[in-house]
Amino acid sequence: MESLKNHCLSMVFLVICSAALSLALPQVQRHQFVIQETPVKRLCKTQSSITVNGMLPGPTLEVRNGDTLEIEVVNKVRYNATIHWHGVRQMRTGWADGPEFVTQCPIRPGGSYTYRFTIQGQEGTLWWHAHSSWLRATVYGVIIIRPREGEAYPFPKPMRETAIVLGEWWNANPIDVVREATRTGSAPNNSDAYTINGQPGDLYKCSSQDTTIVPIDAGETNLLRVINAALNQPLFFTVANHNLTVVGADASYVKPFTTSVIMLDPGQTTDVLIKGDQPPARYYMAARAYQSAKNAPFDNTTTTAILEYKSAPCPAKKGINGPKPIMPPLPAYKDTNTVTAFSQSFRSLRKAEVPTDIDENLFFTVGLGLNNCPPNFPSSRCQGPNGTRFTASMNNVSFVLPQNFSLLQAHQQGIPGVFTTDFPGTPPLQFDYTGNVSQSLYQPITGTKLYKLKYGSRVQIVLQDTSIVTPENHPIHLHGYDFYIIAEGFGNFDTKTDTSKFNLEDPPLRNTAAVPVNGWAVIRFVADNPGVWIMHCHLDVHITWGLAMAFLVENGVGELQTLQAPPPDLPIC
């Protein structure tokens, strides 16, 4: 009897241990994302929007560092679609990265594809979004990456966590908006509203009943995971009477610093701690445009959510005037000084492993351009400035996506004629980039040009804004990599004087760099992830115009330095 009892106890112990062990081990999560049309009512109007699983924003993915995701994406709409897992390193799993015609052919209407990838060495906030035409206007969601089981945040554990997803809304089908702009050659129509977690907020018509409420209690410290999912607009974000302590960005920890306002470019994420240290009441969280381009029309509206103390007096019943939430001041639309002070506050939490002894020293101009009206086009198709068509380029090459193969497929299968590997590592012509540029330099060439990198090469890129058409803050996002932003500044980058500004000790690790208006940023990374990786401006209007290029990173030695084979269900063109 005693031995049976001991046997039972040891069995129970084994079950408990194995359960605890399985919780501690990396998990495999399986999800289904159905891209579908959903009636959505915003700004007094119901329209059919493209969503994932009928949700706007779409489903939140909550994982731990080390977990694997298998996400079947089913396309039930009339457009081609793909999903990009923004900021996920995708080590050797380039087939799961998602940009249309770069790492895969699109998922056709009625088709499906399962994205399989592992989160490796990343913690914090990332996000996912469509990467086909302008579908990401409504097809986006949050990725929360917590530390491995048994590991902690490098800051006091917050009482609660809330995702704050900043978006952009059109009273129109965004696909129609971009198609019309492509037809006319002009800038696309501006959005009609910004949103917080899909809702415009109290300052827009027909919106206050659905304004996002963020709870807090007196004395609590909470974590806000802020994401700029807007299509074309950098945004300031602030909370009335509360400071924000920045602790992370783009799923990397930073040395904490406190600020009253943050600025996020499209694509960027910022994790902030907020303390419930104000009199219990209701306070507006607000976001509006940072607009750096000169004389360009933009959406100048303000989106709000409400930070509501649980012990605050109940909000007034509908139709009865109660105290309005407290409204914060916001920076002026063109307040570049606030943006600069904020971006220069970022430091990696620990000493950074910044590559030195650079193998590839690259210099890329980023900016807009104007194409002369083709002789066979009517004037209705050339409605850009002075009868031109808008374009954009890096190093004077306006990027053209292939249509019959993805770049990764063409590379892996050795298909000729899809791309060339002659993207220029420096500008084909040196000029006063931020000065008065001759109109003869406004028209770039077009091409599908890649830049080849050997596996393990140490890369430095100077990203230089130009004043062609207008200088502008450009969020440059590199797929498949994080990179260190070792310096930024204004004017033309000067090798003689600006290298002294390089921070090689604790620069921030990001996946999207805000290149300052009329200025430059310098980034470094090691090319340790084989595949084809697009680098582009995350203002979608600029991608449409060709502000992109791609790196072809060759395989290294052995399986762990080699791109995996394509999955059997990879969509074909």
XYZ file of C-alpha atoms in Angstrom:
573
model
C 0.000 0.000 0.000
C 2.812 2.391 0.978
C 4.668 1.734 -2.285
C 1.442 2.383 -4.258
C 1.010 5.679 -2.394
C 4.611 6.658 -3.115
C 4.130 5.669 -6.760
C 1.001 7.897 -6.971
C 2.814 10.801 -5.321
C 5.757 10.500 -7.699
C 3.322 10.365 -10.655
C 1.594 13.548 -9.426
C 5.016 15.188 -8.968
C 5.981 14.179 -12.516
C 2.751 15.585 -13.950
C 3.210 18.893 -12.081
C 6.868 19.113 -13.142
C 6.131 18.328 -16.784
C 3.280 20.878 -16.782
C 5.583 23.523 -15.324
C 8.302 22.565 -17.800
C 5.920 22.762 -20.750
C 4.892 26.255 -19.624
C 8.541 27.295 -19.453
C 9.417 25.806 -22.845
C 8.798 27.843 -26.006
C 5.274 27.299 -27.317
C 3.903 26.855 -30.825
C 0.858 29.082 -31.368
C -1.563 28.476 -34.220
C -3.972 31.133 -35.485
C -6.228 31.750 -38.459
C -6.504 35.232 -39.962
C -9.442 35.635 -42.364
C -9.123 38.749 -44.524
C -12.726 39.748 -45.168
C -15.043 42.645 -45.947
C -16.784 44.033 -42.858
C -19.306 46.873 -42.519
C -17.631 49.531 -40.358
C -19.313 52.735 -39.177
C -17.074 55.751 -38.636
C -17.747 59.498 -38.918
C -21.531 58.969 -39.392
C -21.022 56.666 -42.373
C -21.053 52.881 -42.748
C -18.698 51.505 -45.376
C -17.311 48.126 -46.301
C -13.777 47.847 -44.915
C -11.168 45.120 -45.283
C -10.463 43.583 -41.862
C -8.947 40.481 -40.276
C -11.577 38.314 -38.533
C -14.024 41.243 -38.682
C -11.914 43.264 -36.199
C -10.410 46.759 -36.468
C -7.645 46.727 -35.311
C -7.212 43.006 -35.985
C -6.377 40.279 -33.438
C -3.537 40.861 -30.968
C -0.818 38.189 -30.934
C 0.594 37.629 -27.426
C 3.775 35.557 -27.391
C 6.965 35.024 -25.448
C 10.502 35.399 -26.712
C 11.320 32.002 -28.271
C 7.758 31.072 -29.294
C 6.874 29.907 -32.796
C 3.845 31.186 -34.701
C 1.902 29.384 -37.430
C -0.706 31.733 -38.883
C -2.955 30.609 -41.708
C -4.062 33.656 -43.680
C -7.219 33.118 -45.742
C -8.025 35.756 -48.372
C -11.779 36.231 -48.815
C -11.651 39.663 -50.490
C -11.378 40.739 -54.120
C -7.839 42.077 -53.762
C -4.463 40.355 -53.597
C -3.212 40.291 -49.999
C -0.171 39.489 -47.863
C 0.681 40.025 -44.169
C 4.020 41.402 -42.941
C 5.130 40.776 -39.339
C 6.742 44.165 -38.869
C 10.067 44.036 -37.025
C 10.197 40.244 -36.603
C 13.755 39.220 -37.514
C 12.620 36.168 -39.568
C 15.992 34.433 -39.187
C 16.322 32.189 -42.278
C 12.499 32.332 -42.728
C 12.319 35.068 -45.359
C 9.409 33.237 -47.022
C 7.269 34.341 -44.041
C 8.198 38.042 -44.167
C 5.221 39.054 -46.287
C 5.964 41.974 -48.665
C 4.165 41.342 -51.947
C 6.455 40.359 -54.872
C 9.526 40.636 -52.589
C 9.431 37.438 -50.494
C 6.249 35.919 -51.901
C 3.651 36.252 -54.595
C 0.395 37.599 -53.171
C -2.349 35.425 -51.719
C -4.925 35.609 -54.502
C -8.650 36.067 -53.781
C -9.911 32.735 -52.416
C -6.389 31.516 -51.586
C -4.539 30.927 -48.328
C -0.973 30.716 -47.014
C 0.455 29.734 -43.624
C 3.196 31.984 -42.239
C 5.604 30.045 -39.993
C 8.289 31.835 -37.973
C 9.965 31.973 -34.558
C 10.480 35.023 -32.327
C 14.188 35.016 -31.478
C 15.814 37.391 -28.987
C 13.160 40.094 -29.212
C 11.003 41.514 -26.399
C 8.545 44.390 -26.404
C 6.033 45.609 -28.968
C 5.881 44.900 -32.684
C 2.923 44.772 -35.030
C 1.585 43.117 -38.163
C -0.005 44.672 -41.228
C -0.965 44.007 -44.824
C 1.893 44.598 -47.293
C -0.042 44.849 -50.532
C -1.262 48.117 -52.085
C -2.932 50.226 -49.336
C -4.695 47.370 -47.542
C -2.785 48.137 -44.352
C -5.028 51.196 -43.824
C -7.392 48.790 -42.028
C -5.491 45.468 -41.934
C -3.202 45.717 -38.905
C -2.785 44.516 -35.323
C -0.442 44.242 -32.346
C 2.323 41.734 -31.557
C 3.181 41.670 -27.829
C 6.416 39.812 -27.033
C 6.914 39.118 -23.334
C 10.142 37.804 -21.788
C 10.711 34.044 -21.589
C 8.958 32.277 -18.696
C 10.828 33.065 -15.457
C 12.455 36.219 -16.861
C 11.318 39.741 -16.000
C 11.036 43.161 -17.609
C 14.082 45.379 -16.892
C 11.683 47.830 -15.185
C 9.127 47.404 -12.362
C 6.287 45.123 -13.467
C 3.357 47.328 -14.527
C -0.063 46.768 -12.961
C -1.701 46.598 -16.396
C -0.712 46.877 -20.053
C -2.654 48.608 -22.822
C -1.919 48.739 -26.548
C -2.450 52.177 -28.098
C -2.624 51.750 -31.877
C -2.645 54.993 -33.847
C -4.358 54.664 -37.224
C -5.626 56.672 -40.158
C -9.144 56.599 -41.606
C -10.582 57.533 -44.994
C -14.265 58.051 -45.765
C -13.492 56.070 -48.904
C -11.958 52.777 -49.980
C -8.185 53.306 -49.473
C -7.473 51.122 -52.539
C -9.565 53.519 -54.653
C -7.660 56.469 -53.139
C -4.254 55.125 -54.189
C -5.498 53.946 -57.595
C -6.853 57.411 -58.350
C -3.526 58.997 -57.330
C -1.641 56.530 -59.539
C -3.938 57.386 -62.450
C -3.573 61.163 -62.081
C 0.076 61.265 -61.004
C -0.883 63.616 -58.157
C -0.679 63.248 -54.378
C -3.460 61.049 -52.937
C -6.373 62.503 -50.979
C -5.657 63.070 -47.294
C -7.291 60.930 -44.619
C -10.455 62.148 -42.889
C -9.487 61.144 -39.355
C -6.837 59.596 -37.156
C -7.833 56.833 -34.759
C -6.780 55.297 -31.435
C -7.543 51.564 -31.343
C -9.763 52.032 -34.381
C -11.837 54.919 -32.953
C -11.503 58.606 -33.938
C -12.625 59.977 -30.551
C -14.625 62.880 -29.187
C -13.420 65.625 -31.549
C -15.025 64.051 -34.641
C -18.696 63.909 -35.561
C -20.699 60.771 -34.619
C -17.716 59.334 -32.730
C -17.874 60.143 -29.006
C -20.030 57.142 -28.061
C -17.221 54.778 -29.125
C -14.156 56.709 -27.901
C -11.468 54.370 -26.550
C -11.303 54.322 -22.719
C -8.002 53.395 -21.039
C -8.425 52.534 -17.330
C -5.930 53.467 -14.622
C -6.102 53.586 -10.819
C -4.493 56.049 -8.434
C -0.967 54.921 -7.561
C -0.680 52.405 -10.413
C 2.164 52.323 -12.928
C 0.893 50.996 -16.248
C 2.559 50.150 -19.557
C 1.286 51.698 -22.782
C 2.432 49.976 -25.966
C 2.119 52.759 -28.560
C 2.206 51.897 -32.279
C 1.951 54.231 -35.257
C -0.065 52.209 -37.778
C -1.089 55.307 -39.770
C -0.545 54.967 -43.490
C 1.210 58.242 -44.292
C 1.596 60.436 -41.230
C 4.138 60.783 -38.399
C 2.183 61.519 -35.207
C 2.738 63.239 -31.881
C 1.143 61.487 -28.874
C 0.621 62.879 -25.383
C -1.557 62.431 -22.273
C -2.983 65.447 -20.410
C -1.092 66.258 -17.169
C 0.876 62.956 -17.232
C 4.504 62.287 -18.026
C 5.535 59.247 -20.051
C 8.670 57.213 -19.261
C 10.022 55.591 -22.413
C 11.373 52.077 -21.719
C 11.402 50.402 -25.139
C 11.066 50.927 -28.876
C 10.706 48.509 -31.808
C 10.983 45.519 -29.399
C 14.303 46.630 -27.890
C 14.770 48.045 -24.395
C 16.134 51.564 -23.924
C 17.555 53.527 -21.016
C 14.419 54.994 -19.425
C 13.797 58.694 -20.036
C 10.806 60.863 -19.210
C 8.965 63.159 -21.606
C 5.564 64.838 -21.893
C 5.185 63.991 -25.602
C 6.397 61.274 -27.956
C 6.571 61.197 -31.774
C 6.227 58.018 -33.772
C 6.762 57.638 -37.478
C 4.591 55.075 -39.280
C 6.046 51.651 -38.488
C 7.559 52.611 -35.147
C 6.530 51.370 -31.691
C 7.292 52.971 -28.320
C 6.706 51.405 -24.896
C 6.025 53.935 -22.131
C 5.215 53.728 -18.436
C 2.503 56.036 -17.117
C 1.838 56.657 -13.407
C -1.581 57.267 -11.878
C -0.212 60.229 -9.951
C -2.830 62.881 -10.798
C -6.166 63.714 -9.131
C -8.680 60.999 -10.136
C -10.466 62.347 -13.204
C -10.661 61.806 -16.962
C -7.747 62.924 -19.118
C -7.476 62.978 -22.895
C -4.784 61.025 -24.667
C -4.322 62.792 -27.994
C -2.448 62.333 -31.264
C -2.053 64.624 -34.251
C 0.262 65.160 -37.201
C 3.936 66.012 -37.252
C 4.121 67.551 -40.732
C 7.647 68.214 -41.995
C 7.029 68.576 -45.752
C 6.689 72.128 -47.010
C 3.421 73.340 -48.559
C 1.962 69.811 -48.610
C -1.683 69.442 -47.581
C -2.249 67.048 -44.665
C -4.927 65.821 -42.268
C -4.732 68.353 -39.401
C -7.357 66.709 -37.161
C -6.760 65.302 -33.645
C -7.686 61.828 -32.395
C -8.381 61.239 -28.698
C -8.877 58.449 -26.191
C -9.681 58.897 -22.487
C -7.427 57.916 -19.589
C -10.017 57.266 -16.917
C -9.225 56.846 -13.228
C -11.391 54.114 -11.741
C -12.184 56.367 -8.792
C -13.067 59.342 -11.029
C -16.610 60.723 -10.869
C -18.849 58.879 -13.333
C -18.961 60.515 -16.769
C -22.145 62.439 -17.447
C -25.074 60.542 -18.891
C -25.791 61.228 -22.538
C -27.463 64.583 -22.976
C -26.377 65.899 -19.567
C -23.303 68.103 -19.484
C -20.628 66.790 -17.166
C -16.979 67.772 -16.802
C -15.145 67.190 -20.071
C -11.860 65.288 -19.944
C -8.801 67.523 -19.587
C -7.197 68.260 -22.993
C -3.386 68.264 -23.317
C -1.451 70.821 -25.350
C 0.118 69.294 -28.479
C 3.260 70.446 -30.312
C 2.795 72.593 -33.419
C 2.437 70.542 -36.611
C 5.914 71.535 -37.828
C 7.705 71.298 -34.456
C 10.909 69.624 -35.621
C 12.779 70.795 -32.471
C 10.547 68.619 -30.250
C 11.035 65.667 -32.626
C 14.819 66.094 -32.574
C 15.030 66.352 -28.780
C 12.895 63.226 -28.483
C 14.752 61.099 -31.054
C 18.147 62.056 -29.622
C 17.092 60.821 -26.147
C 17.163 57.148 -27.207
C 19.979 54.969 -25.862
C 20.186 51.177 -25.705
C 19.671 49.850 -22.190
C 23.029 48.073 -22.182
C 26.319 48.473 -24.028
C 25.592 47.729 -27.660
C 27.459 45.335 -29.931
C 27.867 47.881 -32.703
C 29.776 46.553 -35.722
C 33.083 48.286 -36.358
C 35.609 47.558 -39.184
C 32.919 48.253 -41.790
C 32.929 46.089 -44.953
C 30.192 47.958 -46.842
C 30.173 51.734 -46.520
C 26.986 52.853 -48.271
C 25.382 56.249 -48.859
C 21.727 56.375 -49.955
C 19.808 59.511 -50.837
C 16.082 59.283 -50.045
C 13.537 61.659 -51.462
C 10.846 62.617 -53.912
C 10.945 63.441 -57.612
C 8.820 64.462 -60.568
C 8.497 62.607 -63.856
C 7.815 64.546 -67.016
C 4.451 63.748 -68.561
C 4.867 60.846 -71.043
C 3.995 61.954 -74.608
C 1.097 59.458 -74.868
C -0.522 60.603 -71.575
C -3.407 63.104 -71.519
C -3.014 66.052 -69.105
C -5.555 64.383 -66.777
C -2.865 61.786 -65.987
C -0.204 64.386 -65.171
C -1.695 66.391 -62.324
C 1.503 66.716 -60.294
C 3.266 70.112 -60.054
C 3.476 71.872 -63.452
C 1.950 68.974 -65.359
C 4.261 66.239 -63.997
C 3.744 62.948 -62.150
C 5.024 62.377 -58.596
C 7.742 59.797 -58.072
C 10.343 58.946 -55.403
C 13.701 57.189 -55.296
C 16.773 56.034 -53.402
C 20.075 56.943 -55.067
C 18.088 58.138 -58.092
C 16.498 54.704 -58.680
C 12.725 54.501 -58.384
C 12.011 50.925 -57.321
C 9.720 48.770 -59.460
C 8.330 45.508 -58.055
C 8.278 42.483 -60.376
C 4.872 41.043 -61.312
C 5.499 37.411 -62.351
C 7.849 36.193 -59.603
C 8.825 37.311 -56.141
C 12.398 38.548 -55.802
C 13.210 35.827 -53.242
C 11.837 33.119 -55.516
C 13.801 34.480 -58.491
C 16.973 34.549 -56.382
C 16.487 31.088 -54.875
C 15.578 29.445 -58.186
C 18.060 31.403 -60.298
C 15.340 32.846 -62.571
C 16.989 35.400 -64.904
C 15.530 38.739 -65.958
C 13.569 39.479 -62.774
C 16.090 41.801 -61.093
C 19.633 43.093 -61.413
C 22.229 43.479 -58.634
C 23.560 46.886 -59.682
C 21.857 49.151 -57.150
C 24.384 51.986 -56.637
C 26.107 51.996 -53.228
C 26.591 55.781 -53.491
C 24.636 58.494 -55.326
C 25.371 58.351 -59.072
C 25.821 62.127 -58.905
C 26.933 64.122 -55.888
C 25.108 67.415 -55.333
C 24.029 69.770 -52.543
C 21.393 67.303 -51.292
C 19.548 69.681 -48.962
C 20.195 72.879 -50.920
C 18.583 74.342 -54.005
C 18.556 71.324 -56.319
C 18.541 71.753 -60.110
C 15.303 70.588 -61.735
C 17.414 68.450 -64.059
C 17.856 66.070 -61.074
C 14.129 65.683 -60.363
C 13.524 62.703 -62.664
C 14.984 59.358 -61.450
C 15.461 56.193 -63.477
C 13.271 53.163 -62.780
C 14.514 49.660 -62.073
C 14.373 46.507 -59.961
C 17.907 46.870 -58.657
C 19.197 44.955 -55.633
C 22.416 45.417 -53.656
C 24.298 42.205 -52.891
C 25.764 41.627 -49.405
C 28.040 38.758 -48.391
C 26.842 36.821 -45.343
C 28.313 38.345 -42.167
C 29.395 41.616 -43.785
C 29.357 44.666 -41.529
C 27.265 47.374 -43.118
C 27.025 51.123 -42.560
C 24.449 53.219 -44.438
C 24.182 56.988 -44.455
C 20.511 57.794 -45.189
C 20.411 61.324 -46.628
C 17.185 63.273 -47.160
C 17.046 65.514 -50.232
C 15.175 68.756 -50.873
C 13.977 67.589 -54.303
C 10.314 68.736 -54.493
C 10.340 69.110 -50.684
C 12.517 67.914 -47.817
C 10.651 65.584 -45.474
C 11.085 63.300 -42.472
C 11.248 59.785 -43.998
C 10.747 56.662 -41.814
C 13.080 54.126 -43.423
C 12.246 50.511 -42.507
C 14.538 47.547 -43.209
C 12.914 44.112 -43.318
C 14.616 41.123 -41.682
C 16.933 43.234 -39.518
C 17.282 45.525 -36.554
C 19.987 48.177 -36.889
C 21.786 50.632 -34.649
C 21.123 54.317 -35.316
C 24.577 55.668 -34.456
C 23.992 59.335 -35.394
C 21.615 61.782 -36.990
C 21.864 65.429 -37.978
C 20.791 68.192 -40.336
C 22.159 69.377 -43.669
C 24.418 67.217 -45.822
C 26.307 64.394 -44.089
C 30.007 65.301 -43.897
C 32.451 62.404 -43.472
C 35.112 64.730 -42.069
C 33.078 66.301 -39.266
C 30.020 64.114 -38.634
C 31.820 60.849 -37.826
C 32.814 62.445 -34.510
C 29.102 62.344 -33.559
C 28.883 58.528 -33.857
C 27.621 56.804 -30.705
C 29.274 53.375 -30.718
C 28.578 52.712 -27.002
C 24.807 52.571 -26.543
C 22.962 53.636 -29.718
C 19.315 52.539 -29.981
C 18.429 49.348 -31.868
C 15.487 49.992 -34.210
C 13.807 48.567 -37.305
C 12.557 51.943 -38.602
C 14.756 55.056 -38.647
C 13.227 58.519 -38.857
C 15.557 60.329 -41.267
C 15.318 63.985 -40.168
C 13.777 66.516 -42.541
C 16.616 68.141 -44.513
C 19.019 65.869 -42.669
C 20.579 62.425 -42.352
C 20.806 59.318 -40.164
C 23.561 56.695 -40.018
C 22.716 53.047 -39.342
C 24.835 49.899 -38.862
C 24.028 46.181 -38.884
C 25.634 42.807 -39.596
C 24.215 40.970 -42.622
C 23.531 37.718 -40.732
C 20.126 36.836 -42.233
C 20.218 35.415 -45.773
C 17.440 36.315 -48.197
C 16.002 39.290 -50.054
C 15.068 42.154 -47.760
C 13.320 45.317 -48.867
C 14.251 48.674 -47.352
C 11.615 51.337 -47.913
C 9.990 54.504 -46.674
C 7.070 53.580 -44.404
C 4.920 56.427 -45.704
C 2.896 54.248 -48.059
C 2.396 57.057 -50.554
C 6.193 57.071 -51.018
C 6.465 53.271 -51.465
C 3.815 53.568 -54.166
C 6.074 56.128 -55.879
C 9.195 53.910 -55.617
C 11.040 55.016 -52.462
C 12.572 51.594 -51.860
C 15.432 49.213 -52.668
C 16.290 45.663 -51.603
C 19.328 43.835 -50.274
C 20.206 40.351 -51.480
C 22.059 38.747 -48.558
C 23.909 35.634 -49.696
C 23.961 32.363 -47.765
C 26.870 31.739 -45.429
C 28.351 28.331 -44.557
C 26.214 25.432 -43.325
C 22.526 25.069 -42.541
C 22.352 27.740 -39.827
C 23.611 30.391 -42.257
C 21.367 29.334 -45.146
C 17.885 30.414 -46.165
C 15.351 27.644 -45.496
C 13.622 25.955 -48.431
C 10.323 27.564 -49.480
C 7.215 26.054 -47.846
C 5.016 23.859 -50.078
C 2.016 26.226 -49.857
C 3.957 29.340 -50.947
C 1.597 31.239 -53.282
C 2.526 31.186 -56.951
C 2.118 34.155 -59.263
